PDB file of C-alpha atoms in Angstrom:
ATOM      1  CA  MET A 406      -0.506 -20.482  -1.992  1.00 76.00           C
ATOM      2  CA  LEU A 407      -3.798 -19.162  -3.342  1.00 84.00           C
ATOM      3  CA  ALA A 408      -3.330 -15.790  -1.638  1.00 83.00           C
ATOM      4  CA  GLU A 409       0.086 -15.335  -3.238  1.00 88.00           C
ATOM      5  CA  THR A 410      -1.393 -16.058  -6.667  1.00 91.00           C
ATOM      6  CA  ILE A 411      -4.234 -13.582  -6.145  1.00 91.00           C
ATOM      7  CA  PHE A 412      -1.888 -10.860  -4.895  1.00 91.00           C
ATOM      8  CA  SER A 413       0.438 -11.403  -7.865  1.00 91.00           C
ATOM      9  CA  ALA A 414      -2.511 -11.181 -10.291  1.00 94.00           C
ATOM     10  CA  VAL A 415      -3.705  -7.948  -8.682  1.00 93.00           C
ATOM     11  CA  SER A 416      -0.198  -6.559  -9.011  1.00 94.00           C
ATOM     12  CA  ALA A 417       0.009  -7.541 -12.690  1.00 95.00           C
ATOM     13  CA  ALA A 418      -3.386  -5.975 -13.378  1.00 95.00           C
ATOM     14  CA  GLY A 419      -2.297  -2.763 -11.683  1.00 94.00           C
ATOM     15  CA  LEU A 420       0.858  -2.614 -13.774  1.00 95.00           C
ATOM     16  CA  GLY A 421      -1.263  -3.096 -16.910  1.00 96.00           C
ATOM     17  CA  ILE A 422      -3.504  -0.195 -15.896  1.00 95.00           C
ATOM     18  CA  ALA A 423      -0.406   1.895 -15.218  1.00 95.00           C
ATOM     19  CA  ALA A 424       0.883   1.106 -18.722  1.00 95.00           C
ATOM     20  CA  LEU A 425      -2.419   2.188 -20.284  1.00 96.00           C
ATOM     21  CA  THR A 426      -2.360   5.396 -18.228  1.00 94.00           C
ATOM     22  CA  ALA A 427       1.198   6.131 -19.370  1.00 93.00           C
ATOM     23  CA  TYR A 428       0.134   5.526 -22.987  1.00 94.00           C
ATOM     24  CA  ARG A 429      -2.409   8.359 -22.521  1.00 94.00           C
ATOM     25  CA  LYS A 430       0.472  10.687 -21.523  1.00 92.00           C
ATOM     26  CA  LYS A 431      -0.527  10.848 -17.825  1.00 91.00           C
ATOM     27  CA  TYR A 432       2.849   9.896 -16.466  1.00 92.00           C
ATOM     28  CA  LEU A 433       2.332  11.124 -12.903  1.00 93.00           C
ATOM     29  CA  SER A 434      -0.843   9.082 -12.493  1.00 90.00           C
ATOM     30  CA  ALA A 435       0.801   6.097 -14.156  1.00 92.00           C
ATOM     31  CA  ALA A 436       3.713   6.228 -11.737  1.00 94.00           C
ATOM     32  CA  ARG A 437       1.332   6.445  -8.780  1.00 95.00           C
ATOM     33  CA  ILE A 438      -0.708   3.455 -10.014  1.00 93.00           C
ATOM     34  CA  ALA A 439       2.459   1.456 -10.634  1.00 94.00           C
ATOM     35  CA  GLY A 440       3.670   2.209  -7.121  1.00 95.00           C
ATOM     36  CA  TRP A 441       0.431   1.024  -5.543  1.00 94.00           C
ATOM     37  CA  SER A 442       0.306  -2.066  -7.728  1.00 93.00           C
ATOM     38  CA  LEU A 443       3.792  -3.130  -6.637  1.00 94.00           C
ATOM     39  CA  VAL A 444       2.784  -3.191  -2.941  1.00 94.00           C
ATOM     40  CA  PRO A 445       0.933  -6.564  -3.094  1.00 93.00           C
ATOM     41  CA  LEU A 446       3.824  -8.099  -5.018  1.00 92.00           C
ATOM     42  CA  GLY A 447       6.283  -6.860  -2.415  1.00 93.00           C
ATOM     43  CA  LEU A 448       4.155  -8.293   0.398  1.00 91.00           C
ATOM     44  CA  VAL A 449       4.105 -11.684  -1.333  1.00 90.00           C
ATOM     45  CA  MET A 450       7.852 -11.657  -1.908  1.00 91.00           C
ATOM     46  CA  THR A 451       8.686 -10.766   1.718  1.00 91.00           C
ATOM     47  CA  GLY A 452       6.454 -13.519   3.100  1.00 89.00           C
ATOM     48  CA  ALA A 453       4.151 -11.114   4.941  1.00 88.00           C
ATOM     49  CA  VAL A 454       1.071 -12.545   3.219  1.00 86.00           C
ATOM     50  CA  GLU A 455       1.921 -16.107   4.239  1.00 87.00           C
ATOM     51  CA  TRP A 456       2.572 -14.980   7.830  1.00 87.00           C
ATOM     52  CA  ALA A 457      -0.730 -13.068   7.965  1.00 87.00           C
ATOM     53  CA  PHE A 458      -2.746 -16.023   6.662  1.00 85.00           C
ATOM     54  CA  ASP A 459      -0.982 -18.405   9.038  1.00 86.00           C
ATOM     55  CA  THR A 460      -1.873 -16.090  11.917  1.00 86.00           C
ATOM     56  CA  VAL A 461      -5.499 -15.594  10.894  1.00 85.00           C
ATOM     57  CA  PHE A 462      -6.230 -19.304  10.510  1.00 85.00           C
ATOM     58  CA  SER A 463      -4.221 -20.468  13.520  1.00 88.00           C
ATOM     59  CA  PRO A 464      -6.222 -21.437  16.642  1.00 89.00           C
ATOM     60  CA  VAL A 465      -3.145 -20.851  18.805  1.00 89.00           C
ATOM     61  CA  ALA A 466      -2.960 -17.248  17.597  1.00 88.00           C
ATOM     62  CA  TRP A 467      -6.638 -16.673  18.474  1.00 88.00           C
ATOM     63  CA  VAL A 468      -6.130 -18.177  21.943  1.00 91.00           C
ATOM     64  CA  GLY A 469      -3.183 -15.812  22.325  1.00 90.00           C
ATOM     65  CA  PHE A 470      -5.416 -12.860  21.445  1.00 90.00           C
ATOM     66  CA  GLY A 471      -7.906 -14.109  24.035  1.00 92.00           C
ATOM     67  CA  VAL A 472      -5.198 -14.303  26.693  1.00 93.00           C
ATOM     68  CA  LEU A 473      -4.085 -10.758  25.849  1.00 91.00           C
ATOM     69  CA  GLY A 474      -7.700  -9.589  26.144  1.00 91.00           C
ATOM     70  CA  ALA A 475      -8.096 -11.286  29.528  1.00 92.00           C
ATOM     71  CA  ALA A 476      -4.879  -9.677  30.771  1.00 94.00           C
ATOM     72  CA  TRP A 477      -6.063  -6.272  29.605  1.00 94.00           C
ATOM     73  CA  LEU A 478      -9.431  -6.790  31.304  1.00 93.00           C
ATOM     74  CA  LEU A 479      -7.777  -7.800  34.599  1.00 93.00           C
ATOM     75  CA  LEU A 480      -5.480  -4.784  34.562  1.00 92.00           C
ATOM     76  CA  LEU A 481      -8.369  -2.441  33.770  1.00 92.00           C
ATOM     77  CA  THR A 482     -10.552  -3.947  36.505  1.00 92.00           C
ATOM     78  CA  THR A 483      -7.876  -3.745  39.183  1.00 93.00           C
ATOM     79  CA  ARG A 484      -7.176  -0.140  38.268  1.00 91.00           C
ATOM     80  CA  GLY A 485     -10.865   0.728  38.576  1.00 89.00           C
ATOM     81  CA  VAL A 486     -11.148  -0.999  41.958  1.00 90.00           C
ATOM     82  CA  GLU A 487      -8.033   0.801  43.179  1.00 89.00           C
ATOM     83  CA  ARG A 488      -9.501   4.154  42.144  1.00 88.00           C
ATOM     84  CA  ARG A 489     -12.774   3.399  43.925  1.00 88.00           C
ATOM     85  CA  ARG A 490     -10.942   2.597  47.138  1.00 85.00           C
ATOM     86  CA  GLY A 491      -9.046   5.841  46.917  1.00 80.00           C
ATOM     87  CA  GLY A 492      -5.620   4.250  46.562  1.00 63.00           C
ATOM     88  CA  ARG A 493      -5.803   2.299  49.834  1.00 62.00           C
ATOM     89  CA  THR A 494      -4.484  -1.213  49.921  1.00 57.00           C
ATOM     90  CA  ALA A 495      -6.556  -4.102  51.220  1.00 53.00           C
ATOM     91  CA  ALA A 496      -3.904  -5.002  53.802  1.00 56.00           C
ATOM     92  CA  GLY A 497      -3.682  -1.468  55.223  1.00 55.00           C
ATOM     93  CA  GLY A 498      -7.412  -0.974  55.463  1.00 54.00           C
ATOM     94  CA  GLY A 499      -7.183   2.737  56.202  1.00 53.00           C
ATOM     95  CA  ALA A 500      -5.841   6.007  54.969  1.00 53.00           C
ATOM     96  CA  GLU A 501      -2.683   5.658  57.080  1.00 54.00           C
ATOM     97  CA  PRO A 502       0.254   3.964  55.349  1.00 54.00           C
ATOM     98  CA  ALA A 503       1.312   0.565  56.652  1.00 54.00           C
ATOM     99  CA  ALA A 504       4.118   0.560  59.240  1.00 51.00           C
ATOM    100  CA  VAL A 505       7.588  -0.390  58.086  1.00 56.00           C
ATOM    101  CA  ALA A 506       8.267  -2.658  61.031  1.00 62.00           C
ATOM    102  CA  PRO A 507       5.778  -4.310  63.418  1.00 62.00           C
ATOM    103  CA  GLY A 508       7.082  -2.411  66.459  1.00 65.00           C
ATOM    104  CA  ALA A 509       7.723   0.919  64.759  1.00 61.00           C
ATOM    105  CA  PRO A 510       5.865   3.896  66.247  1.00 61.00           C
ATOM    106  CA  ALA A 511       3.427   5.865  64.130  1.00 60.00           C
ATOM    107  CA  PRO A 512       4.787   9.125  62.724  1.00 59.00           C
ATOM    108  CA  VAL A 513       4.091  12.155  64.875  1.00 54.00           C
ATOM    109  CA  ARG A 514       2.566  15.164  63.230  1.00 54.00           C
ATOM    110  CA  GLU A 515       3.557  18.509  64.568  1.00 52.00           C
ATOM    111  CA  VAL A 516       0.700  20.888  65.171  1.00 52.00           C
ATOM    112  CA  GLN A 517       1.616  24.503  64.683  1.00 56.00           C
ATOM    113  CA  ALA A 518      -0.344  27.269  66.264  1.00 54.00           C
ATOM    114  CA  ARG A 519      -2.063  29.298  63.610  1.00 57.00           C
ATOM    115  CA  PRO A 520      -3.442  32.755  64.111  1.00 56.00           C
ATOM    116  CA  ALA A 521      -7.183  33.227  63.852  1.00 55.00           C
ATOM    117  CA  ALA A 522      -8.492  33.590  60.330  1.00 57.00           C
ATOM    118  CA  GLY A 523     -10.074  36.979  61.005  1.00 54.00           C
ATOM    119  CA  LYS A 524      -6.959  38.568  62.526  1.00 54.00           C
ATOM    120  CA  PRO A 525      -4.041  39.452  60.275  1.00 52.00           C
ATOM    121  CA  ALA A 526      -0.739  38.208  61.652  1.00 52.00           C
ATOM    122  CA  ARG A 527       1.500  40.737  59.930  1.00 54.00           C
ATOM    123  CA  GLY A 528      -0.540  43.825  59.302  1.00 53.00           C
ATOM    124  CA  GLY A 529      -1.949  44.010  55.770  1.00 56.00           C
ATOM    125  CA  ASP A 530       0.122  41.100  54.391  1.00 56.00           C
ATOM    126  CA  ALA A 531      -2.218  38.431  55.788  1.00 55.00           C
ATOM    127  CA  GLU A 532      -4.999  39.441  53.420  1.00 65.00           C
ATOM    128  CA  ASP A 533      -2.723  38.744  50.447  1.00 77.00           C
ATOM    129  CA  PHE A 534      -2.068  35.186  51.626  1.00 82.00           C
ATOM    130  CA  SER A 535      -5.596  34.301  52.768  1.00 83.00           C
ATOM    131  CA  ASP A 536      -6.381  32.570  49.469  1.00 85.00           C
ATOM    132  CA  ILE A 537      -3.180  30.536  49.663  1.00 86.00           C
ATOM    133  CA  GLU A 538      -3.930  29.555  53.273  1.00 87.00           C
ATOM    134  CA  ALA A 539      -7.413  28.418  52.268  1.00 86.00           C
ATOM    135  CA  ILE A 540      -5.993  26.217  49.504  1.00 87.00           C
ATOM    136  CA  LEU A 541      -3.359  24.726  51.813  1.00 88.00           C
ATOM    137  CA  LYS A 542      -5.961  24.112  54.538  1.00 88.00           C
ATOM    138  CA  LYS A 543      -8.224  22.412  51.989  1.00 88.00           C
ATOM    139  CA  HIS A 544      -5.418  19.978  51.116  1.00 87.00           C
ATOM    140  CA  GLY A 545      -4.506  19.373  54.758  1.00 84.00           C
ATOM    141  CA  ILE A 546      -1.139  21.079  54.662  1.00 82.00           C
TER     142      ILE A 546
END
């Protein structure tokens, strides 16, 4: 109740200053001051001030903020641990993905014969693709 009274008084004072400014023939400034002075009155009339004060002085609201902070901290910590492990899961334990079924065979990787790095496979074209081959080899492709 006290906050609503204070906000209304601030609004009335602002409107008084706007009236004095308009009396001095500074209508643009007076309109701007009047606009800003009506904001606290509008907040009081919509109930936003009462809601804000109820939230600030409510222990349940502060516990809620604490719970949100704990959730954020847990999510941040698990993300950091996951990045340190390199995206591996604790159940898998390795870089290989977990099998779909217990008896399923591991995927077979086909090994292709590659020509020697020093010898061009197709005349002068191999020199053009040597950089691309180095990048693909670096990524294991």
